[in-house]
Short mmCIF file of C-alpha atoms in Angstrom, two decimals:
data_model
loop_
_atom_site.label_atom_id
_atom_site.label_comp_id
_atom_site.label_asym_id
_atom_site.label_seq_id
_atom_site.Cartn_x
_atom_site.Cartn_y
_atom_site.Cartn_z
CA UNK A 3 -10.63 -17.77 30.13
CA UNK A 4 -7.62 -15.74 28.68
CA UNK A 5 -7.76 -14.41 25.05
CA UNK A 6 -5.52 -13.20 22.89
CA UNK A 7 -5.38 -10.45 20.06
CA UNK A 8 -2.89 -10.88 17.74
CA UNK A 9 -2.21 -7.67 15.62
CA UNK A 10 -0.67 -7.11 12.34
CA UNK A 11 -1.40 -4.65 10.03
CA UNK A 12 -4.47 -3.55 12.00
CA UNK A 13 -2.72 -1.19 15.00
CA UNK A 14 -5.71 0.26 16.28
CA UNK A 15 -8.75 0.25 19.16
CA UNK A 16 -11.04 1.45 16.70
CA UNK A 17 -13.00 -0.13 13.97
CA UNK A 18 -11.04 -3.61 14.77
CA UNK A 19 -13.22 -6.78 14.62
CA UNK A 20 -10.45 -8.66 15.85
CA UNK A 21 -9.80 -6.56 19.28
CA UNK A 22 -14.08 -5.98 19.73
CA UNK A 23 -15.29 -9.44 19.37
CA UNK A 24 -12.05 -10.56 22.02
CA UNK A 25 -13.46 -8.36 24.06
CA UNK A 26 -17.59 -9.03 23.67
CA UNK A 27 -17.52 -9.93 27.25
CA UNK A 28 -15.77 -9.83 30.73
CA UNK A 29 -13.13 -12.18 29.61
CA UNK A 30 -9.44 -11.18 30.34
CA UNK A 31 -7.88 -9.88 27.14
CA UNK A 32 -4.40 -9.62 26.08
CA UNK A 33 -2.53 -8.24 23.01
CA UNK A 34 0.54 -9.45 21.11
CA UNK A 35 2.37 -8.07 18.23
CA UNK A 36 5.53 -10.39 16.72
CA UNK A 37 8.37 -8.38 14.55
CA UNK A 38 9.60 -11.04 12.09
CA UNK A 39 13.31 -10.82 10.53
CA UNK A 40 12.40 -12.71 7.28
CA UNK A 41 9.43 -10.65 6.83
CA UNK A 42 11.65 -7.43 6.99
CA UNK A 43 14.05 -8.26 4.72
CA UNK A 44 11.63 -10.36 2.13
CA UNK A 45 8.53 -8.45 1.86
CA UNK A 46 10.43 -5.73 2.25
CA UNK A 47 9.93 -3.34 5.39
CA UNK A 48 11.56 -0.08 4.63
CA UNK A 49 13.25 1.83 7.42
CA UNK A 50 10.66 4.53 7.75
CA UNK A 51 7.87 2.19 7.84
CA UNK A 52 9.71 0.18 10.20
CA UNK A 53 9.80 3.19 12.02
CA UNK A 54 6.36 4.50 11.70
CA UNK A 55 5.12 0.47 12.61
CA UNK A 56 7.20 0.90 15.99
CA UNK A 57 5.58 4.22 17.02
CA UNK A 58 2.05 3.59 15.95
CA UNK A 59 2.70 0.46 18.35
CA UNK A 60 3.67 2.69 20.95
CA UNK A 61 0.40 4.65 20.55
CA UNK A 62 -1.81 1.62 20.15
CA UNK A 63 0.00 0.17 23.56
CA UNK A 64 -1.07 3.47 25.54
CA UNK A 65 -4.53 2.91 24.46
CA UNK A 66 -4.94 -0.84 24.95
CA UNK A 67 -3.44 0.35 28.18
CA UNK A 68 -6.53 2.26 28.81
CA UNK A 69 -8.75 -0.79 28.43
CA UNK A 70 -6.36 -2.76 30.83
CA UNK A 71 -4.79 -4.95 27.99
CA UNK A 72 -1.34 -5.62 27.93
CA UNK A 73 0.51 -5.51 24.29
CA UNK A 74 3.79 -8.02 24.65
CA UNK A 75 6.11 -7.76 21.70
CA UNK A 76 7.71 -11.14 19.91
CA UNK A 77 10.96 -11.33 17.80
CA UNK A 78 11.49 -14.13 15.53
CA UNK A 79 14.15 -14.57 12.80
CA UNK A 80 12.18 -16.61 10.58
CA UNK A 81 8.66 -16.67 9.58
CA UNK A 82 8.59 -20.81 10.20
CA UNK A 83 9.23 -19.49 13.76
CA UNK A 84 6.05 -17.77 14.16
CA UNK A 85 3.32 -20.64 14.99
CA UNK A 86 5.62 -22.27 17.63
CA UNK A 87 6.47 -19.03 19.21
CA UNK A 88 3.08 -17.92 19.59
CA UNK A 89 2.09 -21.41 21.06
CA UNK A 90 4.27 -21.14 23.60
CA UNK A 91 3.47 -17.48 24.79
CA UNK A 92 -0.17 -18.80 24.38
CA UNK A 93 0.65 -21.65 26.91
CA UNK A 94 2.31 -19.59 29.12
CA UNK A 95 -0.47 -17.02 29.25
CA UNK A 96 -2.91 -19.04 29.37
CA UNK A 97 -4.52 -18.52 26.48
CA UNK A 98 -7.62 -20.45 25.11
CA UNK A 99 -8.64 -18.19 22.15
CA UNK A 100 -6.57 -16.30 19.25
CA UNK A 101 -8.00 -13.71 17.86
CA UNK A 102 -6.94 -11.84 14.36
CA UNK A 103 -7.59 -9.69 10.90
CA UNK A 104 -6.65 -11.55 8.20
CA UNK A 105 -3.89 -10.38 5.51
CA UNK A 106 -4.31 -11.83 1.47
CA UNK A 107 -0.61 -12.23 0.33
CA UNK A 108 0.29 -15.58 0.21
CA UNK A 109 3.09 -15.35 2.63
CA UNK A 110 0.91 -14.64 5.33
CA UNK A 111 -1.91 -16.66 3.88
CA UNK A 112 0.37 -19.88 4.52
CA UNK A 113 1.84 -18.72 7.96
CA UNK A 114 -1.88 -18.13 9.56
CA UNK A 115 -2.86 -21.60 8.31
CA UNK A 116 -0.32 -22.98 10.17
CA UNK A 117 -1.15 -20.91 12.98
CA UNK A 118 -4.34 -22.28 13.01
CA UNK A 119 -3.08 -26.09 12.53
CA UNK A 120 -1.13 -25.23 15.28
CA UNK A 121 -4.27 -23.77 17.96
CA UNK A 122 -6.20 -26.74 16.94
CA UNK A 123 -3.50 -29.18 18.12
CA UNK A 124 -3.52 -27.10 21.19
CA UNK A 125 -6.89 -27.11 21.85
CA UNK A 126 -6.71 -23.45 21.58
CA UNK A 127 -10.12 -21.48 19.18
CA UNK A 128 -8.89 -19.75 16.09
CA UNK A 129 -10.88 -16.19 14.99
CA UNK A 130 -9.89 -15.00 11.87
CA UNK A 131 -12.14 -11.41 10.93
CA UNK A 132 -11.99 -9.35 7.68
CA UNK A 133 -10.90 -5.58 8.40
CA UNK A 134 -8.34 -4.60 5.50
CA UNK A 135 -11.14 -4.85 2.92
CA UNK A 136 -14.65 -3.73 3.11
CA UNK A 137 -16.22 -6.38 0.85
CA UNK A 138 -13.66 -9.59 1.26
CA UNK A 139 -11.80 -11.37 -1.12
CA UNK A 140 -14.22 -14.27 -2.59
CA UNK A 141 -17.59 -12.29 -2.06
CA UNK A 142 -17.84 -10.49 -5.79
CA UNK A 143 -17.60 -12.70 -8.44
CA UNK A 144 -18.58 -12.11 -12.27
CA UNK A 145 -21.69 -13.99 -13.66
CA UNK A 146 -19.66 -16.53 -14.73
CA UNK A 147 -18.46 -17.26 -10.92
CA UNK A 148 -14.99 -16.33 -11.69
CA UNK A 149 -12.93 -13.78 -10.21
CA UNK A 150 -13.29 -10.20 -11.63
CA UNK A 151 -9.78 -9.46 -13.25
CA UNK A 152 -10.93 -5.69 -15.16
CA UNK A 153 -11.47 -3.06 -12.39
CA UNK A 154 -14.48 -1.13 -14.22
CA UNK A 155 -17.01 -4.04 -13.47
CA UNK A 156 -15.36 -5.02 -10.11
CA UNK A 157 -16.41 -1.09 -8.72
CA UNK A 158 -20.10 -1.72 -9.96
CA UNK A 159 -19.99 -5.00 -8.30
CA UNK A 160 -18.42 -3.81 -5.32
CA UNK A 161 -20.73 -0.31 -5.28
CA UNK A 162 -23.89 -2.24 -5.75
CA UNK A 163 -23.22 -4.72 -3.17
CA UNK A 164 -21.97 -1.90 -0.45
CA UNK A 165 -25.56 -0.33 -0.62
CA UNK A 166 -27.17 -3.42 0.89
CA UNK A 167 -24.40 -3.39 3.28
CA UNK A 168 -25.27 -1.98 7.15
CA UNK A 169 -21.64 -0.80 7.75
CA UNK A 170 -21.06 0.78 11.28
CA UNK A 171 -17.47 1.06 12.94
CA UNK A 172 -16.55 -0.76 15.80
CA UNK A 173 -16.19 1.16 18.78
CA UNK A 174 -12.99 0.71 21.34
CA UNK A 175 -13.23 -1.65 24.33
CA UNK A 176 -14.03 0.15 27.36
CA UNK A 177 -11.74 1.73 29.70
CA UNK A 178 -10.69 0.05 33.07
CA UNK A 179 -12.43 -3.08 31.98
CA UNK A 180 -9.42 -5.01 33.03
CA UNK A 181 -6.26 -5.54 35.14
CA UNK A 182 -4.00 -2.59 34.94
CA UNK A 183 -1.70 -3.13 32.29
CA UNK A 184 2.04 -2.16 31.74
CA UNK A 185 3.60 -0.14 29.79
CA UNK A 186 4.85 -1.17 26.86
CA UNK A 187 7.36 1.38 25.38
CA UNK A 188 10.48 -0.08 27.30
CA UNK A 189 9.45 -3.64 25.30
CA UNK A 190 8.69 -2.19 22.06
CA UNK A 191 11.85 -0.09 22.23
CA UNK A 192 13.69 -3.07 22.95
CA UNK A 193 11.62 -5.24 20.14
CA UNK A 194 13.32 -2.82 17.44
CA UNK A 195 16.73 -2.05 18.75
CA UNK A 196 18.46 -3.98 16.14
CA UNK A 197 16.37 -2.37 13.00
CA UNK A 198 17.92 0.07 10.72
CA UNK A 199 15.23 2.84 11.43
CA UNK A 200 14.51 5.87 9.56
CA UNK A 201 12.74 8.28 11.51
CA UNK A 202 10.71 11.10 9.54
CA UNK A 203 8.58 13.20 12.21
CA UNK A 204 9.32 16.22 10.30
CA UNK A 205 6.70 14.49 7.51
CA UNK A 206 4.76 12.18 9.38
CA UNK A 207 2.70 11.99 12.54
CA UNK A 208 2.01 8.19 13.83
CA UNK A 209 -0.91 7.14 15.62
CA UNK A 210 -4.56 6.34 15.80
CA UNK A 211 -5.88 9.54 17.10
CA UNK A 212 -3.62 11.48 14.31
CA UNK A 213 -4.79 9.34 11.64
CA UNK A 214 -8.88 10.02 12.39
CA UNK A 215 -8.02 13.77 12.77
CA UNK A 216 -6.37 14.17 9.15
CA UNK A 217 -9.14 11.83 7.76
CA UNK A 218 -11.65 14.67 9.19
CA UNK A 219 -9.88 17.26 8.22
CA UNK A 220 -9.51 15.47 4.66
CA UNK A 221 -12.81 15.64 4.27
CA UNK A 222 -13.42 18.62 5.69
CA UNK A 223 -11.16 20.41 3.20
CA UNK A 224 -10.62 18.48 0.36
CA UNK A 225 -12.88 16.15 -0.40
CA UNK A 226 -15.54 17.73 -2.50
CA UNK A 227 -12.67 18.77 -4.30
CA UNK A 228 -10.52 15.69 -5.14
CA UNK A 229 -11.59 14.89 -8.65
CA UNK A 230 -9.93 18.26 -9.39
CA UNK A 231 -7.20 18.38 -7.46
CA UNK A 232 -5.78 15.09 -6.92
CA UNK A 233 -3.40 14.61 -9.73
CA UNK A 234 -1.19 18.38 -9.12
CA UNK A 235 1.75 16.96 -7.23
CA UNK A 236 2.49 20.62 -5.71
CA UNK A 237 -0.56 21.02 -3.82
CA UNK A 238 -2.70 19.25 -1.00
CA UNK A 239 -5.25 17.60 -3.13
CA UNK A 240 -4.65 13.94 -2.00
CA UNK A 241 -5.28 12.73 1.29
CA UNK A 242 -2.48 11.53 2.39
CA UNK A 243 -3.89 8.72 4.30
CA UNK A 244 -2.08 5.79 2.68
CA UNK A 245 0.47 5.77 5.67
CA UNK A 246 -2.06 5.15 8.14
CA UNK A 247 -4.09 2.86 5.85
CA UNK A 248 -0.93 0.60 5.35
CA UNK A 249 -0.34 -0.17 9.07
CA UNK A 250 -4.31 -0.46 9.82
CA UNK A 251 -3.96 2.88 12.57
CA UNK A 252 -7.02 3.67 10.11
CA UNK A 253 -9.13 0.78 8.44
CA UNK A 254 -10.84 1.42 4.79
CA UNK A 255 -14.21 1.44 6.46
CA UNK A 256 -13.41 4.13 9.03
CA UNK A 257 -12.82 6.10 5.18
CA UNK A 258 -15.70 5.55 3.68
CA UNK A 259 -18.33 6.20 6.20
CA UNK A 260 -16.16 9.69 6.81
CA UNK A 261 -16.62 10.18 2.90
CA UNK A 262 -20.33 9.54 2.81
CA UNK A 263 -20.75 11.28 6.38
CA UNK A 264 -19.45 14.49 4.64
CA UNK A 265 -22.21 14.53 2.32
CA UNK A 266 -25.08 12.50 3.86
CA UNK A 267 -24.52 8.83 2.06
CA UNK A 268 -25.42 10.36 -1.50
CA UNK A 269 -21.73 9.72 -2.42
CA UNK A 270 -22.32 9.06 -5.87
CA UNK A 271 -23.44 12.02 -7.11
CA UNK A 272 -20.70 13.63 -5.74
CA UNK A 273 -17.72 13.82 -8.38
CA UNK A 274 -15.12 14.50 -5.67
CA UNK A 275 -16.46 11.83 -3.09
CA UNK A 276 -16.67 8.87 -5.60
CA UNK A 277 -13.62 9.88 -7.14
CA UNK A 278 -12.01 9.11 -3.68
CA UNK A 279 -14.51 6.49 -2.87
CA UNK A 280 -12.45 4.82 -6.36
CA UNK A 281 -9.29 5.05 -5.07
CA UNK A 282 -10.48 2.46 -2.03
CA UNK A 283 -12.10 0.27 -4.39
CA UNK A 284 -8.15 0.22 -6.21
CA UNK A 285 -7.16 -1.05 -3.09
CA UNK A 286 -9.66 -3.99 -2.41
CA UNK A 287 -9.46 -5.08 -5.78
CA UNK A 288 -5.96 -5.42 -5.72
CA UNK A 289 -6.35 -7.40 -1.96
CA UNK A 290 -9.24 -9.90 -3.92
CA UNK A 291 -6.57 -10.26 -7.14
CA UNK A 292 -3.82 -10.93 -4.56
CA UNK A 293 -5.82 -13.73 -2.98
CA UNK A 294 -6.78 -15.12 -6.15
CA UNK A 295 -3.33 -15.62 -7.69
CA UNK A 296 -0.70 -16.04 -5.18
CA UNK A 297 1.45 -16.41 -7.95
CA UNK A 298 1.42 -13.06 -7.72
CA UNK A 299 2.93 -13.01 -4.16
CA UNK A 300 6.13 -14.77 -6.12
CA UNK A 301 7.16 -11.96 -8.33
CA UNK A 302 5.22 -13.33 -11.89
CA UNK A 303 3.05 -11.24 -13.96
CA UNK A 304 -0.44 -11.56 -14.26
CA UNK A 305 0.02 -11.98 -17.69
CA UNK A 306 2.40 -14.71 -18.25
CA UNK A 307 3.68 -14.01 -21.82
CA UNK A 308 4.62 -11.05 -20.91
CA UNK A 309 7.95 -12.86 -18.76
CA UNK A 310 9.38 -13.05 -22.08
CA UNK A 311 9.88 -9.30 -22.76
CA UNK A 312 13.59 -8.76 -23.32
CA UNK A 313 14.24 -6.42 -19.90
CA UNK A 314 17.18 -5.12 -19.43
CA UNK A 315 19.32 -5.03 -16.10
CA UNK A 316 21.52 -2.71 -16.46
CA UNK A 317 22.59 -1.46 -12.59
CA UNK A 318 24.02 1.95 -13.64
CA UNK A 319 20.83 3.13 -15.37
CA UNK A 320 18.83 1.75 -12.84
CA UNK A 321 20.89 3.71 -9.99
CA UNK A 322 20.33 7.12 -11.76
CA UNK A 323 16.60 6.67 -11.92
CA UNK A 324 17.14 5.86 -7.87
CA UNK A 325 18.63 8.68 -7.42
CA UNK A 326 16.22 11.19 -9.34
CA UNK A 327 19.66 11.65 -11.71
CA UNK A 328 17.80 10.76 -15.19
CA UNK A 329 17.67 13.64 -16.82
CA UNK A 330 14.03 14.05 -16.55
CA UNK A 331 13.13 16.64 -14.54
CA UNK A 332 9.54 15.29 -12.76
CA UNK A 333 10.97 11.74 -13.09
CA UNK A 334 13.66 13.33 -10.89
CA UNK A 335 11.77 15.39 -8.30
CA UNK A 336 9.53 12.22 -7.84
CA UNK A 337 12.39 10.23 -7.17
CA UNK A 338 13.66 12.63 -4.45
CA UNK A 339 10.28 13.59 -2.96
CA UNK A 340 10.49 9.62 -2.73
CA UNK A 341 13.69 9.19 -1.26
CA UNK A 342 13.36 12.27 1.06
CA UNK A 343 9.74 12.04 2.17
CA UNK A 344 8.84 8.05 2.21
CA UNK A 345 6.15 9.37 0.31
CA UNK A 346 5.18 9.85 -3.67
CA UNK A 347 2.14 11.33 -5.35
CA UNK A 348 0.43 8.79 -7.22
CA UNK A 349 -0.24 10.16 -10.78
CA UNK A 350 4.02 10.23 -10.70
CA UNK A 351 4.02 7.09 -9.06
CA UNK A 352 2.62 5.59 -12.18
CA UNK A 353 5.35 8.03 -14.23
CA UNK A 354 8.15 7.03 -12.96
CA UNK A 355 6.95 3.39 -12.80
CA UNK A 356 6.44 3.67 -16.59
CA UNK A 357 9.47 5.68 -17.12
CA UNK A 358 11.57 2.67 -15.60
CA UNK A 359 9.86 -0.01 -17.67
CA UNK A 360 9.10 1.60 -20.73
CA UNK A 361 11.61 3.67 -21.88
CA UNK A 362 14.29 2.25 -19.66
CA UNK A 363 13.31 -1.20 -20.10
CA UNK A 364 14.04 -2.25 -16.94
CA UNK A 365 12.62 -5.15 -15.27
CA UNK A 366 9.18 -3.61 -13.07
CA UNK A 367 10.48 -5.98 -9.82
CA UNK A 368 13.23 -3.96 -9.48
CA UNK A 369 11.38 -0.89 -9.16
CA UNK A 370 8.70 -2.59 -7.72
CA UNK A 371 11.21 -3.64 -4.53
CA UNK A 372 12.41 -0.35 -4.48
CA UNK A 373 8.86 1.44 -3.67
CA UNK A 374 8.50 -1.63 -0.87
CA UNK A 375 11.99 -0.70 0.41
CA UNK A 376 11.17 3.61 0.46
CA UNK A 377 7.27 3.88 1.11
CA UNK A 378 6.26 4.87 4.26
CA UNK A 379 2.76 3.53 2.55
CA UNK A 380 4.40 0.24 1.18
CA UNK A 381 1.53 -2.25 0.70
CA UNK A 382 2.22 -5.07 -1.25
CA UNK A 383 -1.02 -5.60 -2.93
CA UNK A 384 -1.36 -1.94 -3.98
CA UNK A 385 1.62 -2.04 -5.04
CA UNK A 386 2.30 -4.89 -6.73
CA UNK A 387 -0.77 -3.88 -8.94
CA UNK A 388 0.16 -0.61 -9.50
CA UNK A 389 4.16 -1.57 -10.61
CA UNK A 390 2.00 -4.36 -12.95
CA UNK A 391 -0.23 -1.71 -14.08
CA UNK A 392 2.52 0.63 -15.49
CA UNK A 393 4.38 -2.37 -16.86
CA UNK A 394 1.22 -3.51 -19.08
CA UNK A 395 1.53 -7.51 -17.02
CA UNK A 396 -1.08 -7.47 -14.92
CA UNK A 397 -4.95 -7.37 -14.52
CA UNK A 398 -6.28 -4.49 -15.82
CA UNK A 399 -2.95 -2.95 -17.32
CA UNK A 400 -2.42 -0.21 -19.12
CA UNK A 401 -2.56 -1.33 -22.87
CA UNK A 402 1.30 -1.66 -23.74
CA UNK A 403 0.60 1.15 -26.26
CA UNK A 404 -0.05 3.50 -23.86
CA UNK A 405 2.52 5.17 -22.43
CA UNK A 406 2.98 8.14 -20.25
CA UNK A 407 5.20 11.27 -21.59
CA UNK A 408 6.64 12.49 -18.86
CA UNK A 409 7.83 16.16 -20.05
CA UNK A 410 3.80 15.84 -20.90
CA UNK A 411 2.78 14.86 -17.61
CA UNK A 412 4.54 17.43 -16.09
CA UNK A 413 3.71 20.24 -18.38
CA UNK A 414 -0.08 19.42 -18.00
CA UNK A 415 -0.14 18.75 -14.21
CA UNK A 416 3.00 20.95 -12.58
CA UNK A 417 2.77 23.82 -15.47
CA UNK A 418 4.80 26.25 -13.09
CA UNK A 419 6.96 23.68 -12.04
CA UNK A 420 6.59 24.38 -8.62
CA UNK A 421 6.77 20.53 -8.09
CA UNK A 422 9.88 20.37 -9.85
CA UNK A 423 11.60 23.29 -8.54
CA UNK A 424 10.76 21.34 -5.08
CA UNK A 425 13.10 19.10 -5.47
CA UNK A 426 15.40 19.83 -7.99
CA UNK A 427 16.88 22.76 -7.05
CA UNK A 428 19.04 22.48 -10.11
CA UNK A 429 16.60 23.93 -12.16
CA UNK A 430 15.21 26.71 -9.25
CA UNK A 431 16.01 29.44 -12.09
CA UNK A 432 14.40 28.23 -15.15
CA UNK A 433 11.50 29.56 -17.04
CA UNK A 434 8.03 28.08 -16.71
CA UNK A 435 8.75 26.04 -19.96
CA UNK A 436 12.10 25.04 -19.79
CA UNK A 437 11.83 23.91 -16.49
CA UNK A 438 10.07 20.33 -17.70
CA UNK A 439 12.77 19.51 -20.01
CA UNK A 440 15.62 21.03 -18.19
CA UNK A 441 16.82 22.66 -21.09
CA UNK A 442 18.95 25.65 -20.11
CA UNK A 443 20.46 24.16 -16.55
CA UNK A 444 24.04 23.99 -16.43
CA UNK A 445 24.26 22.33 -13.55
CA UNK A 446 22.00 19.36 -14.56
CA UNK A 447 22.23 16.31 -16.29
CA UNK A 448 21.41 15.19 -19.60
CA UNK A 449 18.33 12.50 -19.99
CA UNK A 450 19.58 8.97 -19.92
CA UNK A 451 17.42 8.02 -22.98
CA UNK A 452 15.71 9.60 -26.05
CA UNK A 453 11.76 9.36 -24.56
CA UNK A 454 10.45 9.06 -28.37
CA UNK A 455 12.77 6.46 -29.52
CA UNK A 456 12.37 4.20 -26.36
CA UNK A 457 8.64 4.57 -26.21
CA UNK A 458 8.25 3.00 -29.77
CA UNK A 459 11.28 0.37 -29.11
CA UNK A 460 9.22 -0.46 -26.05
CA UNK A 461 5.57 -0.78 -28.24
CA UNK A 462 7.66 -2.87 -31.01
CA UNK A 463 8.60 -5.43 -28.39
CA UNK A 464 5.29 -5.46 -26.50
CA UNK A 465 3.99 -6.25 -30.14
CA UNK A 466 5.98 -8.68 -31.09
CA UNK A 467 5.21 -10.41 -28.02
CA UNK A 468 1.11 -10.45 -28.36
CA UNK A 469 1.74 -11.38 -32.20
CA UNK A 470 3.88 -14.30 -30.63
CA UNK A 471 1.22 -15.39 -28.27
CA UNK A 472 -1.37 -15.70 -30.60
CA UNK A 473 0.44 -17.29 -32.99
CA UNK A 474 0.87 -19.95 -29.91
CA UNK A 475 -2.30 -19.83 -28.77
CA UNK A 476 -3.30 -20.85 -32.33
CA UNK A 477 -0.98 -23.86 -33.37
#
């Protein structure tokens, strides 16, 4: 009896409930991975992820190879395509079981239920297993049975029920347990030809074994430490996982035991460790909040007044912030550490995200498609919350008062502007005070807006709005 595991964003032997329950037994195993057109254009898949997917694939082929499972490669053009396609690779394999790790946005919600409609009018078994979050979507729910929409109460929830958890990481499938298999790097090669791919080698290393050894070494070095470190853009403070954690070559649980490995499960009491432990728990509530409102998954706010805040889209302004040409110096060396790297530190991921809605006034989708389009890390849920986050319109926002300062950011968290110098080589020769405002450069631009005036135009709207709704809410 053939099976087959169908992987996503789960490309790894390791810690993958999906690939060790397939293979629980002597059965014949085989391995599939389909590249969707839609998906890359829609969701979106940026050229350097698109790049980092196709050679994590190539790694995770050598070691199914090892096990004696085959990965075959699928191209379909539209996402409608995917349950018919599959069925008839299933048929002509022989397959009797489908095996998989499920994904929350609703996109792929909807596709694997018709997937499964599909098997069971095949007479094929659907397995769907949970590896993206440790505690799954519809397991932590407030007193009132609802979904927890604050993230404060959400971590206790989630903290208190992972100590009655027995959590233990999958191990591979055994070597030679099966036919030898072929190689799949002609076929994966050939699965990609048509993508506009972005390599970046010189900044990132794909691949299981790569992502377990900088996890290690994460928590050999910097762990204990992350509380203090983690928001200086100009040093190695932050893990630098997300990559791996995007594409599944690492899963969230494979993290955490790490992180309570390195000092003996009493994580809590450990500033640094549950300060990174945190930034996991970000991610799974953003998965359950994803689940929970697939409006979500169709560009609205969490908030719904909030769709009637007067954003502007204005193309021009919108380019310069693209292009790291605002005016602002760390709005600016984000934006290019962005479009050079694939890759942005989070504290200025949140600054620039506010920069772009707040004082800009610019609509957070478009920046929100942006990051999907340049992330090597892009994760929709993650993302999605954080854009909705800085924009004060979704769960948990940042109060619409509250707005980041960049020149303040920067001073307090890059005070030699080593960051900035970085990336904007512009202002290489300024002094240690001048080079956050970028006063002095003659080579550099002026800022696109006046960050006091557009903060206070952007809390007089936001107020006007709330007054609005409760006047509504009222009547």
């Amino acid at each position: 009896m053939s099976r087959l595991v169908w992987f996503r964003s789960d490309l790894r032997v390791t810690d993958n409930p999906a690939l060790h329950y397939a293979c629980d037994d002597q059965a014949d195993v085989q391995a599939v991975f389909i590249l969707c057109d839609q998906y890359v254009e829609s969701h979106p898949i940026g050229p350097r992820k698109l790049w980092f997917i196709r050679e994590s694939l190539k790694d995770l082929a050598v070691n199914l190879q090892k096990s004696g499972i085959e990965l075959s490669l699928l191209r379909v053009a539209k996402a409608g395509d995917i349950p018919a396609k599959l069925m008839a690779f299933c048929k002509e394999m022989g397959i009797k079981s489908l095996y998989c790790n499920a994904e929350y946005p609703i996109d792929e919600i909807e596709r694997d239920r018709k997937v499964k409609a599909s098997c069971e009018g095949a007479d094929i078994a659907f397995r769907r297993y949970h590896d993206r979050c440790l505690i799954p979507p519809g397991m932590l729910k407030t007193g009132q049975g609802s979904v927890y929409r604050v993230f404060t109460p959400f971590s206790k929830a989630w903290k208190e029920k992972i100590k009655s958890a027995r959590l233990e990481a999958y191990l591979a499938p055994e070597t030679g347990r099966g036919k030898k298999a072929k190689d799949a790097t002609r076929a994966i090669d050939q699965c990609f030809a048509r993508c506009d791919l972005r390599p970046a080698p010189d900044h990132w290393q794909p691949g299981e074994n790569i992502a377990q050894r900088k996890l290690q070494e994460f928590c050999d070095n910097a762990l204990l430490e992350y509380d203090e470190q983690r928001d200086t853009p100009a040093g190695p403070g932050t893990s630098r996982l997300s990559p791996y954690l995007s594409i599944g070559s690492l899963s969230p649980k494979q993290c955490y035991l790490a992180a309570a490995a390195r000092v003996k499960g009493d994580w809590e009491k450990h500033s640094g460790v549950n300060t990174w432990i945190n930034e996991l728990i970000w991610r799974e509530f953003y998965m359950h909040i994803a689940q929970a409102f697939p409006a979500l998954s169709r560009h609205k706010p969490m908030q719904a007044y909030t769709d009637d805040f007067p954003w502007r889209y204005d193309k021009t302004l919108f380019q310069r912030w693209c292009n790291g040409e605002t005016g602002i110096p760390i709005v600016d060396a984000a934006m290019r550490q962005l479009n050079n790297t694939g890759w942005m530190h989070n504290r200025l991921r949140m600054v620039t995200a506010m920069f772009l809605c707040k004082n800009l006034k610019i609509d957070w989708r478009w920046g929100e498609r942006y990051f999907m389009e340049q992330l090597i890390d892009a994760d929709f849920c993650a993302n999605n919350g954080g854009w909705q986050w800085s924009a004060s319109t979704g769960t948990d926002a940042a109060p619409y008062f509250r707005i980041m300062n960049p020149v303040s950011q920067s001073e307090r968290h890059d005070p030699d502007g080593q960051f900035i110098r970085r990336y904007v080589s512009e202002l290489a020769e300024l002094n240690n005070k001048d080079v956050h405002t970028g006063r002095g450069a003659a080579a550099y631009c002026d800022p696109i807006v006046d960050l006091n005036r557009s903060r206070q135009e952007a809390i007089d709207l936001f107020k006007s709005l709330k007054s609005n709704e409760a006047t509504a809410n009222e009547s």
